[in-house]
Coordinates of C-alpha atoms in Angstrom, one line a residue:
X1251 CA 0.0 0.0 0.0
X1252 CA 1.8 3.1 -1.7
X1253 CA 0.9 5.9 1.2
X1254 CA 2.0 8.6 -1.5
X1255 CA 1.2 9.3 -5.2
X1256 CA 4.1 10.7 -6.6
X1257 CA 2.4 12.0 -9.9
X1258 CA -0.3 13.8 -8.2
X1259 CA 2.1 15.7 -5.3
X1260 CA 1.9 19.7 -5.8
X1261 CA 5.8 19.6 -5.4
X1262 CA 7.5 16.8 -6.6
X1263 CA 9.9 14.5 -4.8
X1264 CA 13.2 14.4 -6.4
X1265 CA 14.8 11.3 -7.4
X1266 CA 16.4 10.6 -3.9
X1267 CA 12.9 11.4 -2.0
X1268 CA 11.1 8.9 -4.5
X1269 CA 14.1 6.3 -3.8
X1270 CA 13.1 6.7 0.2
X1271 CA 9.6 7.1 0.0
X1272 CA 8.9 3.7 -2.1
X1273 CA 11.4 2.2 1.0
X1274 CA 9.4 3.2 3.9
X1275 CA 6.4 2.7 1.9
X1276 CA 7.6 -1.3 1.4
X1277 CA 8.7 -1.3 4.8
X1278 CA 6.1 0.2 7.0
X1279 CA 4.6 -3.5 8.4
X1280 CA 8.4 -3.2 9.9
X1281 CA 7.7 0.0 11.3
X1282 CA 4.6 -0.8 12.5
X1283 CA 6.1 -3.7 14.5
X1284 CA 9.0 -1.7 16.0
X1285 CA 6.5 0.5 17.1
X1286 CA 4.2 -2.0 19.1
X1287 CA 7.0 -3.5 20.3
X1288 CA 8.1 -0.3 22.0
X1289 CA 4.4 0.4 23.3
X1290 CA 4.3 -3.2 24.8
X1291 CA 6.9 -1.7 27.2
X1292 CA 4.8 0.2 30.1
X1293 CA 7.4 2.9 30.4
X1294 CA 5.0 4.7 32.8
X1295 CA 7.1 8.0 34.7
X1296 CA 4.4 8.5 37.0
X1297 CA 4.3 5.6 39.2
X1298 CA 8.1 4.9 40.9
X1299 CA 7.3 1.1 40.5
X1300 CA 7.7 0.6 36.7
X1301 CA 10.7 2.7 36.9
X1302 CA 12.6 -0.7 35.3
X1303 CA 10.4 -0.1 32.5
X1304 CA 11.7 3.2 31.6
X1305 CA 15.3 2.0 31.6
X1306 CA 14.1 -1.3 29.4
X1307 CA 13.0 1.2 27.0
X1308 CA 16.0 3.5 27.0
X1309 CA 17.9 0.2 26.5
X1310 CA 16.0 -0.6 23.6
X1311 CA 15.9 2.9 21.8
X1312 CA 19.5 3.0 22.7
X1313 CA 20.3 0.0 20.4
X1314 CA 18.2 1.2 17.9
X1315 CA 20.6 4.0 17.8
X1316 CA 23.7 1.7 17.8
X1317 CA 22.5 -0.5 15.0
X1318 CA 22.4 2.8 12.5
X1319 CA 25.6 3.4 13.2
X1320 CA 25.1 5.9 15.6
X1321 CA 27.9 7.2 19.0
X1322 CA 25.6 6.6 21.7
X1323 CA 26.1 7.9 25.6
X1324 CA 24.0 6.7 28.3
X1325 CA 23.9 9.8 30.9
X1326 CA 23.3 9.5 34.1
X1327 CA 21.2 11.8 36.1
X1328 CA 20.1 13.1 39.9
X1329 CA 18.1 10.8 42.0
X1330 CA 14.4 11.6 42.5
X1331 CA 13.5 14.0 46.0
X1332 CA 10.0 13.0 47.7
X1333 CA 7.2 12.2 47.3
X1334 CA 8.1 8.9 45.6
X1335 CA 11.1 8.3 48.4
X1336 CA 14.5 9.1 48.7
X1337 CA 17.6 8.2 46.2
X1338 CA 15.2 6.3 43.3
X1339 CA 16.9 6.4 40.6
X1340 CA 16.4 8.4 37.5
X1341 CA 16.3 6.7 34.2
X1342 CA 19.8 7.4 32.1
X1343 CA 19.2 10.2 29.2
X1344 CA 20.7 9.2 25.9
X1345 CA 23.1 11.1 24.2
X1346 CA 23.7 9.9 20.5
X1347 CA 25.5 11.0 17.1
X1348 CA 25.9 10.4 13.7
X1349 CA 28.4 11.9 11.4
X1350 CA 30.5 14.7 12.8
X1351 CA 31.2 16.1 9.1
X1352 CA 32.4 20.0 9.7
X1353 CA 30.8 20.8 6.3
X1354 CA 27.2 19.8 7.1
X1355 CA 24.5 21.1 9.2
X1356 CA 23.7 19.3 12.5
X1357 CA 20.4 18.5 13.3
X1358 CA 20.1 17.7 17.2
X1359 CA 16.2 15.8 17.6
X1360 CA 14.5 15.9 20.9
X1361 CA 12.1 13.2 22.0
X1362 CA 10.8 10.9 25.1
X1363 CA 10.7 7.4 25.8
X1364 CA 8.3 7.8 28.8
X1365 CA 4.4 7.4 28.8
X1366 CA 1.3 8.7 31.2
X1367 CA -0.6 6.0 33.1
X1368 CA -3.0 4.1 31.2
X1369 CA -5.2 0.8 32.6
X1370 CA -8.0 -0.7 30.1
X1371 CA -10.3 0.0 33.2
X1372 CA -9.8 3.4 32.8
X1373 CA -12.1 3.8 29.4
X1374 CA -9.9 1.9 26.3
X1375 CA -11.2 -0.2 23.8
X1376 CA -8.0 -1.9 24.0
X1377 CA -5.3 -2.6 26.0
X1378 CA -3.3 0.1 26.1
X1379 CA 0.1 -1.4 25.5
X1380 CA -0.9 -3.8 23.0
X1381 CA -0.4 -1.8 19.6
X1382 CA -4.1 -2.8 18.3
X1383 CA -5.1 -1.4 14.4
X1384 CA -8.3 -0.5 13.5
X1385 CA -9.5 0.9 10.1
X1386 CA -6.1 2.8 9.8
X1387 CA -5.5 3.6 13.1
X1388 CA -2.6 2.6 15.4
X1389 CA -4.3 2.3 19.3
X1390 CA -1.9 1.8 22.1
X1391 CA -0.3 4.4 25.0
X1392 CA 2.6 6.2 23.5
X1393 CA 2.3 6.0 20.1
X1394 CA 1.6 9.7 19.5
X1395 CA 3.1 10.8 22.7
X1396 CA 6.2 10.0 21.9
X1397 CA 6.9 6.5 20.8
X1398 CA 6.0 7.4 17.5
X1399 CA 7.5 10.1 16.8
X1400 CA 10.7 9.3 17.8
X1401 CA 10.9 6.3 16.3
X1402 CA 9.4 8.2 12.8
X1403 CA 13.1 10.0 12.9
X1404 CA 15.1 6.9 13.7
X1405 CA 13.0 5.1 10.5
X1406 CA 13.9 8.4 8.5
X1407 CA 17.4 8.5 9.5
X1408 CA 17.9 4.2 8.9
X1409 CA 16.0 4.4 5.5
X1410 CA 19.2 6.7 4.2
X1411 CA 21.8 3.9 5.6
X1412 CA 19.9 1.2 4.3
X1413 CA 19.4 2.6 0.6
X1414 CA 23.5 3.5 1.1
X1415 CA 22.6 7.1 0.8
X1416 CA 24.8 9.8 2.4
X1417 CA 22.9 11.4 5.1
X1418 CA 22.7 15.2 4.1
X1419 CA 23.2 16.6 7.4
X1420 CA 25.0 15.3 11.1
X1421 CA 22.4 14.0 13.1
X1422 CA 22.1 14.1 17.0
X1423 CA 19.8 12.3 19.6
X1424 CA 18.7 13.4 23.1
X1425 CA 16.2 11.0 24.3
X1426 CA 15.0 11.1 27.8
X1427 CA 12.7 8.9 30.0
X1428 CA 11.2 11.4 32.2
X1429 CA 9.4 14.0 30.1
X1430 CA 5.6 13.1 31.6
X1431 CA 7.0 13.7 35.1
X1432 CA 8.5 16.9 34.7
X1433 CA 12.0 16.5 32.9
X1434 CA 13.3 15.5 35.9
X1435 CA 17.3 16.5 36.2
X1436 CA 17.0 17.1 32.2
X1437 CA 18.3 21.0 32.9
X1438 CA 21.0 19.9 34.8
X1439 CA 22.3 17.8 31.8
X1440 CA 22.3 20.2 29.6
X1441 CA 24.3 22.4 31.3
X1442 CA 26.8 20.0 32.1
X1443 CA 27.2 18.6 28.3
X1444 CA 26.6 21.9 26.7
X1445 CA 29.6 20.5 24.5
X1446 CA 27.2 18.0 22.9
X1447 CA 25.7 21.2 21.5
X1448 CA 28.3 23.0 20.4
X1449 CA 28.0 21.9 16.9
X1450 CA 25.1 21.7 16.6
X1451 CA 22.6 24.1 14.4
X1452 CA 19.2 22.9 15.1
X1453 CA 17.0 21.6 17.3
X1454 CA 13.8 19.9 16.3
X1455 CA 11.2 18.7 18.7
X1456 CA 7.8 16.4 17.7
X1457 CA 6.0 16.0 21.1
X1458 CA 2.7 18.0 19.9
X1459 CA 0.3 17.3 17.0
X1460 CA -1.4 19.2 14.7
X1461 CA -4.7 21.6 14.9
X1462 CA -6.4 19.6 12.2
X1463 CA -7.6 15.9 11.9
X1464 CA -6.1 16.0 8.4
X1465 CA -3.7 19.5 7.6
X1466 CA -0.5 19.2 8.9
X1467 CA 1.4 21.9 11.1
X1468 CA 4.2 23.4 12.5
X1469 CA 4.1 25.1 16.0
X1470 CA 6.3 28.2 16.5
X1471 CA 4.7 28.8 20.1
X1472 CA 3.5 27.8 23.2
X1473 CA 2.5 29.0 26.6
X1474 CA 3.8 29.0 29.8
X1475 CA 2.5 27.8 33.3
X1476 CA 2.7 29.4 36.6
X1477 CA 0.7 26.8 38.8
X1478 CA -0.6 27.8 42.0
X1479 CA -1.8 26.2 45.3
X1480 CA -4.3 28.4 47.6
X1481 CA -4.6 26.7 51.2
X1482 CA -7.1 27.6 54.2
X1483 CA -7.3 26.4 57.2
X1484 CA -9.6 26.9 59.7
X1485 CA -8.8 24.1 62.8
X1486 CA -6.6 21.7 63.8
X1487 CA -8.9 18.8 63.1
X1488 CA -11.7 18.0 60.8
X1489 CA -14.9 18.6 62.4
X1490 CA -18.6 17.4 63.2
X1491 CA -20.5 19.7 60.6
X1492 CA -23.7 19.2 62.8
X1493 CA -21.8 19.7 66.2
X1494 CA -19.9 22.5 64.3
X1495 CA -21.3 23.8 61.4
X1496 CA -22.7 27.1 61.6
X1497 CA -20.6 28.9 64.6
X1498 CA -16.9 28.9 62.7
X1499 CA -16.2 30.1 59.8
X1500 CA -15.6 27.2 57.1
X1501 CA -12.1 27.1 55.6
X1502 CA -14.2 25.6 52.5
X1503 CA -16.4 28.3 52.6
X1504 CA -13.4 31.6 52.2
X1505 CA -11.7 29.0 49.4
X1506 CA -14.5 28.5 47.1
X1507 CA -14.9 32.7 47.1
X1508 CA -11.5 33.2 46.9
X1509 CA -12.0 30.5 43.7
X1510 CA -14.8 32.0 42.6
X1511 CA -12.6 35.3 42.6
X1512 CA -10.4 34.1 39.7
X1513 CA -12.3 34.4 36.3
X1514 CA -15.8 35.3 35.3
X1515 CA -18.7 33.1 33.2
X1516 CA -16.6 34.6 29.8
X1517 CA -13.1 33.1 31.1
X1518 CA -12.0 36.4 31.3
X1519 CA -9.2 36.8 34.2
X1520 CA -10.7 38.8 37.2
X1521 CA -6.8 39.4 38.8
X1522 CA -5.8 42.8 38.6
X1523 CA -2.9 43.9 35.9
X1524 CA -2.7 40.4 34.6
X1525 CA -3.5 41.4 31.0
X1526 CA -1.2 44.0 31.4
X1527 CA 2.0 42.8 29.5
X1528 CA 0.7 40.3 27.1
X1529 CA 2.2 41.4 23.8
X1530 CA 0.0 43.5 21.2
X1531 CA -1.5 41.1 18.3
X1532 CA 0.3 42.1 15.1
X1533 CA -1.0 42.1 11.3
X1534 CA 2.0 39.9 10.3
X1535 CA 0.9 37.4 13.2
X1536 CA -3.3 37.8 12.3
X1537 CA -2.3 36.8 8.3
X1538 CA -1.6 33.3 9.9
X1539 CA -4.9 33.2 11.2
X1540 CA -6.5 33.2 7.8
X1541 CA -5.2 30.1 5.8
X1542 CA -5.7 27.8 9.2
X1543 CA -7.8 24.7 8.9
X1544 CA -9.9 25.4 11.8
X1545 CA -13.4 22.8 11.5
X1546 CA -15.4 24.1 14.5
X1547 CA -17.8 20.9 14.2
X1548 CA -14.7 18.5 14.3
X1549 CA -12.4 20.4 17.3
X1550 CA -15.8 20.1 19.3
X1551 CA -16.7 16.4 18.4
X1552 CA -12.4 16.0 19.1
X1553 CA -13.0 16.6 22.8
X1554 CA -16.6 16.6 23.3
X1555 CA -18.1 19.9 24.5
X1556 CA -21.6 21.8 23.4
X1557 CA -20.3 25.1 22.9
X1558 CA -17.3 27.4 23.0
X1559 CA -16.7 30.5 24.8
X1560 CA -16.2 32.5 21.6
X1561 CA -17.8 32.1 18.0
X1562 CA -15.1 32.9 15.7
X1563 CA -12.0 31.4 14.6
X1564 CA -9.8 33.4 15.3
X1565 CA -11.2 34.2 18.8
X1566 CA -10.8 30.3 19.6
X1567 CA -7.4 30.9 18.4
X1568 CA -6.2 33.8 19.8
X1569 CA -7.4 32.7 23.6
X1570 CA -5.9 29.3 23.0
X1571 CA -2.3 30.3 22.0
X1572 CA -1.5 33.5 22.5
X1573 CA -4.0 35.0 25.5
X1574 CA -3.8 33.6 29.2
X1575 CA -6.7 31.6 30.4
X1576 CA -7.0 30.3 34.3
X1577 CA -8.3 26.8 35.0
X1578 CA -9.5 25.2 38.1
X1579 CA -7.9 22.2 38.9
X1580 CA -9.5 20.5 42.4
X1581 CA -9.5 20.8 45.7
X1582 CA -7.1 18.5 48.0
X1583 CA -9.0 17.7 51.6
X1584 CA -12.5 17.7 51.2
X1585 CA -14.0 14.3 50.7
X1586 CA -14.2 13.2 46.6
X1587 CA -15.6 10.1 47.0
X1588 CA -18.6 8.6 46.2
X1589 CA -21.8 9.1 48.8
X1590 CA -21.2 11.8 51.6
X1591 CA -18.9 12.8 54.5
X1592 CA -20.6 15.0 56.5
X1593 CA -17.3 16.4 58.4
X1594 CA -16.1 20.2 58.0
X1595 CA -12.5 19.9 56.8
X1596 CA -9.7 21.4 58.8
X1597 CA -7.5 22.6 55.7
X1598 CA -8.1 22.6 51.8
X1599 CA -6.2 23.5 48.7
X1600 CA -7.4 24.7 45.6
X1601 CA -5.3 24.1 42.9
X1602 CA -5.3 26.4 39.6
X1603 CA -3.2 27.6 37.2
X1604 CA -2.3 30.4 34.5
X1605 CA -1.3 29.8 31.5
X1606 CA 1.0 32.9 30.6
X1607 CA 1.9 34.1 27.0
X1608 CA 5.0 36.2 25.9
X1609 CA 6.2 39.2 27.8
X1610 CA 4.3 38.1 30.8
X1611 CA 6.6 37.8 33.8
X1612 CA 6.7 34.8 35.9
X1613 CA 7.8 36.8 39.2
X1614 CA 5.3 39.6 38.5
X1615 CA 2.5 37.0 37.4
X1616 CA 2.9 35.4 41.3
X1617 CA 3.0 39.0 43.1
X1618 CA -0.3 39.8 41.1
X1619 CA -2.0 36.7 42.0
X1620 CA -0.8 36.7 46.0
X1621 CA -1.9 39.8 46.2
X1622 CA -5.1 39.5 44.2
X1623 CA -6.2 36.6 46.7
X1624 CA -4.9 38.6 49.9
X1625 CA -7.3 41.4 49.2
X1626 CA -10.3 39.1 48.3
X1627 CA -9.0 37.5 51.7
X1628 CA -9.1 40.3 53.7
X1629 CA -13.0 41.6 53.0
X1630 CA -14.2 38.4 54.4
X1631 CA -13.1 39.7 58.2
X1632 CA -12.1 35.3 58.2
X1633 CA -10.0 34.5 61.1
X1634 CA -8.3 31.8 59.5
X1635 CA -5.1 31.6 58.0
X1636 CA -4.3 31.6 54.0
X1637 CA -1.3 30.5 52.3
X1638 CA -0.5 30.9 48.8
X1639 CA 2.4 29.2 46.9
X1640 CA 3.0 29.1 43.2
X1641 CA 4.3 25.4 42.3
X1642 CA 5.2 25.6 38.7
X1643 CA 6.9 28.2 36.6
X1644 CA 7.2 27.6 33.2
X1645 CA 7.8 30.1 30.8
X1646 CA 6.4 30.8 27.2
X1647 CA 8.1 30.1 24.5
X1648 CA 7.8 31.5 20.5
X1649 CA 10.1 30.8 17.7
X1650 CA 11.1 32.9 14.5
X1651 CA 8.8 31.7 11.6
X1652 CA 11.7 32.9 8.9
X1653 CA 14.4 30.5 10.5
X1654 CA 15.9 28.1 7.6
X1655 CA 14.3 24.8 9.4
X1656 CA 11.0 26.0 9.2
X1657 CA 11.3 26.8 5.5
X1658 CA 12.7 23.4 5.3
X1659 CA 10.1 21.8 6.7
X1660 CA 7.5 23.6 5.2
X1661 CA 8.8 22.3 1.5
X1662 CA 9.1 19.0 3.1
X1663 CA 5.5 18.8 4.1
X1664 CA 4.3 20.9 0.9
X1665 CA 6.1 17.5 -1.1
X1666 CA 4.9 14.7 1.3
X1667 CA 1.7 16.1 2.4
X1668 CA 0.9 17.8 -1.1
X1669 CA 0.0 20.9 1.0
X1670 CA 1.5 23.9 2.3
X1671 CA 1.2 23.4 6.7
X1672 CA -1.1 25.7 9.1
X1673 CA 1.5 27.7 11.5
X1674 CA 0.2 27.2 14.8
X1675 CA 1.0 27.9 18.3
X1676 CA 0.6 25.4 21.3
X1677 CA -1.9 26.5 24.0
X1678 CA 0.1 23.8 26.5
X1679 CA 3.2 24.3 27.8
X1680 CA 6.1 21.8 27.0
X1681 CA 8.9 23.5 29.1
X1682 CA 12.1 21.9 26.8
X1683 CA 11.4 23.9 23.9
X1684 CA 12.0 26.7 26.0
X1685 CA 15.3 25.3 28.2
X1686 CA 16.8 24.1 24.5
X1687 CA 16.2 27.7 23.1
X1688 CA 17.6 29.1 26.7
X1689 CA 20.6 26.6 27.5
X1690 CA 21.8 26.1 24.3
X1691 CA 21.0 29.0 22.4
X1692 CA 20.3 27.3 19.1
X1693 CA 17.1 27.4 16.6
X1694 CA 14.4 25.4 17.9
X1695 CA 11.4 24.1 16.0
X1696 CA 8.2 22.4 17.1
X1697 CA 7.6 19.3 13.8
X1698 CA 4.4 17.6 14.7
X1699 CA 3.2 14.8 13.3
X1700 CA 0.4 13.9 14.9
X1701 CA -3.5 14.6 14.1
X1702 CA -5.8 16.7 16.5
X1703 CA -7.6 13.4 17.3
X1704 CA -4.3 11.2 18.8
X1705 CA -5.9 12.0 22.2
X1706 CA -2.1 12.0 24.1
X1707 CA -2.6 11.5 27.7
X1708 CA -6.7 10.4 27.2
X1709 CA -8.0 7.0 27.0
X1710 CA -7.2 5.2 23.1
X1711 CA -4.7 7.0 22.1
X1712 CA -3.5 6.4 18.8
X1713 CA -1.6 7.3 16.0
X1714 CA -2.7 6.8 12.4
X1715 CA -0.6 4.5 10.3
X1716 CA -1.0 7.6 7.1
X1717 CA 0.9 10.0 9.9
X1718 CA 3.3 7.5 10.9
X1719 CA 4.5 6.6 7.8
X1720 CA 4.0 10.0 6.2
X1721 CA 5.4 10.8 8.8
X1722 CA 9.0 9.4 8.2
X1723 CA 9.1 10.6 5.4
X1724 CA 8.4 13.9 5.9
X1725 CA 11.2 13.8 8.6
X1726 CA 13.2 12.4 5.9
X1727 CA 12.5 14.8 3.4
X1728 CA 13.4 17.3 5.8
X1729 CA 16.9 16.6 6.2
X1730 CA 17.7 16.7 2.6
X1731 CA 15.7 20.4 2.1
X1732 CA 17.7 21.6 5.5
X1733 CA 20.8 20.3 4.1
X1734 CA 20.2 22.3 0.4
X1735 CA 18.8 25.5 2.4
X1736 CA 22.1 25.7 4.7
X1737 CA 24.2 25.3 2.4
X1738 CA 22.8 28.0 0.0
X1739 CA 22.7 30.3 2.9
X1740 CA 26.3 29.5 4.0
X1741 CA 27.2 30.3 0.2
X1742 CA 25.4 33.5 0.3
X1743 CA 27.1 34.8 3.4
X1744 CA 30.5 33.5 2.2
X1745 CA 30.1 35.4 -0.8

């Protein structure tokens, strides 16, 4: 099954893309199979248990790398703090290369090994970590988020070493097995081998997926996350709520007003100043709006909701990527559990967070919302005593549309895909695109190649087989146009 019709492609592979693409096209079963035998592996970060997991799976990956030829390092990292115990061991990080040729371009690719829980109880059709395909579609935990992926780039780089083509640019790996869990001891690393990146030019990352069902994308931005925890207390001990209820003031009672404080019914932001630095929308930026595959019908079917807060497309964009929005997240110590408890609880925690765009400050962004919930505090004349804390700080991040990789992928999707990509920001935060850009100080691009309907992190995640394979040899395609673009840029500046 031919996943690509040459004749009919609005750009047209040359000789050496139609050589690779009729490869992976007669050897995608093989992918396939790699593929479910690295989601058979529960490489679940969450839960310190299946930590043997991860380092199976770093194993395996690892000779993957080996067997195209690659250099590959396994680095060790810091041991994990509370709450999962003292001294567990983090899972190594690899740190892999192939060809160190000063006249080439290196492409350094970013990518995790590590999954998010998933039990067939929890809602799948099947089980999670047996790769199951139905009508197309690739089921199993991981294989959008970021099995797939990552092993998408090690197909694309082993289909030029086993057609003995000459890979057109260096190639470096860093793959870790803690991503879900926070990256744990990841920064650390790469500021101790900051010579691994020395030579190299660019970073790709594919740990996102596209707007669309069907248009592909590329993501030049995401938001940041400053992640709060707002904690009243009102006794030592829970209480009787028929004893006590009724002469104390509730700590339950002052958190769900200061909640209630947060945001209105529009999802507008009710804390003071906190629109104040979010950088002015440009023309440039709005002409990116326009060509976007945006199917209002299919994004609402994707994650099943009635309505949106807005009725436009470019509203729903525009408060998804590049506006802050506050969600609620729950409330830690009052009872959750089925039937009731009729107890008044001693202390809760409401948990929310902000997700901040460029020019918001992190450090002004947690004096704003401190002092925002200390003045909503303070008119309730409540005796007892509030603490806030912010417990994540992650910062946005946005990347320069006109760099040469993103003109190289876009050809490489316009000859693959047959159609130029959407250029789309991230409403999530993932934190690495921002410490590569900071640490290393090289060109960083987001590649997806997932669909809008993958569902990473939900129940049945999948990953079609079209993306997968496409996928490859989009990646593929990729390093050939990044090779011919650097090099014609080099030429131009030399001259």
């Amino acid at each position: 099954m031919l996943l690509l019709d040459v004749s009919k492609s609005s750009s047209h592979p040359s000789d050496d893309e139609q050589k690779i693409f009729q490869y992976i096209d007669h050897h995608q079963d093989t992918f396939v199979q790699s593929l479910s035998e690295w989601v058979a592996v529960e490489s679940d970060s969450i839960q310190p248990h299946l930590r043997g997991n991860i380092i199976e799976i770093v194993k395996i990956a690892a000779n993957s790398l080996r067997a195209l030829g690659a250099a590959v390092e396994l680095k060790n990292v810091s041991s994990q703090d509370e709450p999962y115990g003292q001294n567990l061991s983090l899972p190594p990080v690899i740190l892999a290369e192939l060809g160190n040729d000063t006249g080439k371009p290196t492409v350094c690719f970013y990518g995790h090994l590590d999954v998010m829980p998933a039990k067939k109880e929890d809602g799948w059709k099947t089980d999670p970590y047996t790769l199951t395909e139905v009508d197309g579609k690739l089921y199993g935990r991981g294989t959008n988020d970021n099995k797939g992926p990552v092993l998408a780039w090690l197909n694309a780089v082993g289909t030029f070493i086993a057609l003995n083509m000459t890979l057109p640019v260096n190639v470096k790996f860093l793959l870790e097995g803690m991503e879900e869990a926070g990256s744990l001891g990841l920064e650390d690393l790469l500021k101790e081998n900051e010579g691994f990146f020395s030579d190299v030019t660019y970073i790709v990352i594919s740990d996102n997926t596209w707007l669309s069902n069907k248009k592909p994308a590329l993501t030049y931005g995401t938001r940041g996350n400053a992640a709060f925890f707002v904690e009243v207390e009102c006794c030592k001990k829970d209480l009787h709520s028929g004893s006590f209820g009724g002469i104390i003031h509730e700590a339950m009672f002052d958190l769900v007003a200061l909640l209630d404080s947060l945001v209105d019914s529009s999802g507008r932001i009710l804390i003071p100043g906190i629109y104040k630095d979010v950088a002015k929308v440009t023309d440039e930026e709005m002409k990116l709006y326009a060509p976007i595959d945006f199917n209002f019908h299919e994004h609402k079917a994707n994650i099943g909701v009635k309505e949106f807060l807005y009725k436009t497309k470019e509203d729903i964009l525009l408060n998804i990527w590049r506006n802050p929005s506050l969600s609620i997240h729950g409330i830690e110590g009052a009872f959750s559990e089925s039937g009731i408890k009729t107890v008044i609880p001693s202390k809760v925690i409401g948990k929310f967070s902000i997700r901040q765009v460029p020019n918001m400050n992190l450090s002004t962004v947690e004096s704003q919302v401190k002092e925002h919930l200390k003045s909503v505090f303070s008119k309730r004349n409540s005796p007892n005593t509030l603490t806030v804390s912010m417990q994540v700080g992650a910062k946005p991040w946005i990347a320069n549309i006109k760099d040469l990789q993103y003109e190289a992928a876009r050809r490489a999707i316009k000859t693959v895909f047959q159609q130029d990509p959407d250029m789309i920001r991230d409403g999530a935060t993932i934190p690495v695109a921002k410490m590569f850009e900071d640490i290393t100080k090289k060109s960083v691009m987001m590649f997806p190649i997932g669909a809008a309907d993958d569902g990473e992190h939900s129940q049945n995640e999948k990953i079609n087989r079209l993306n997968y394979i496409n996928g490859t040899k989009v990646f593929a395609s990729f390093l050939l146009e990044i090779s011919k673009l650097h090099s014609a840029s080099s030429s131009r500046t030399a001259s």
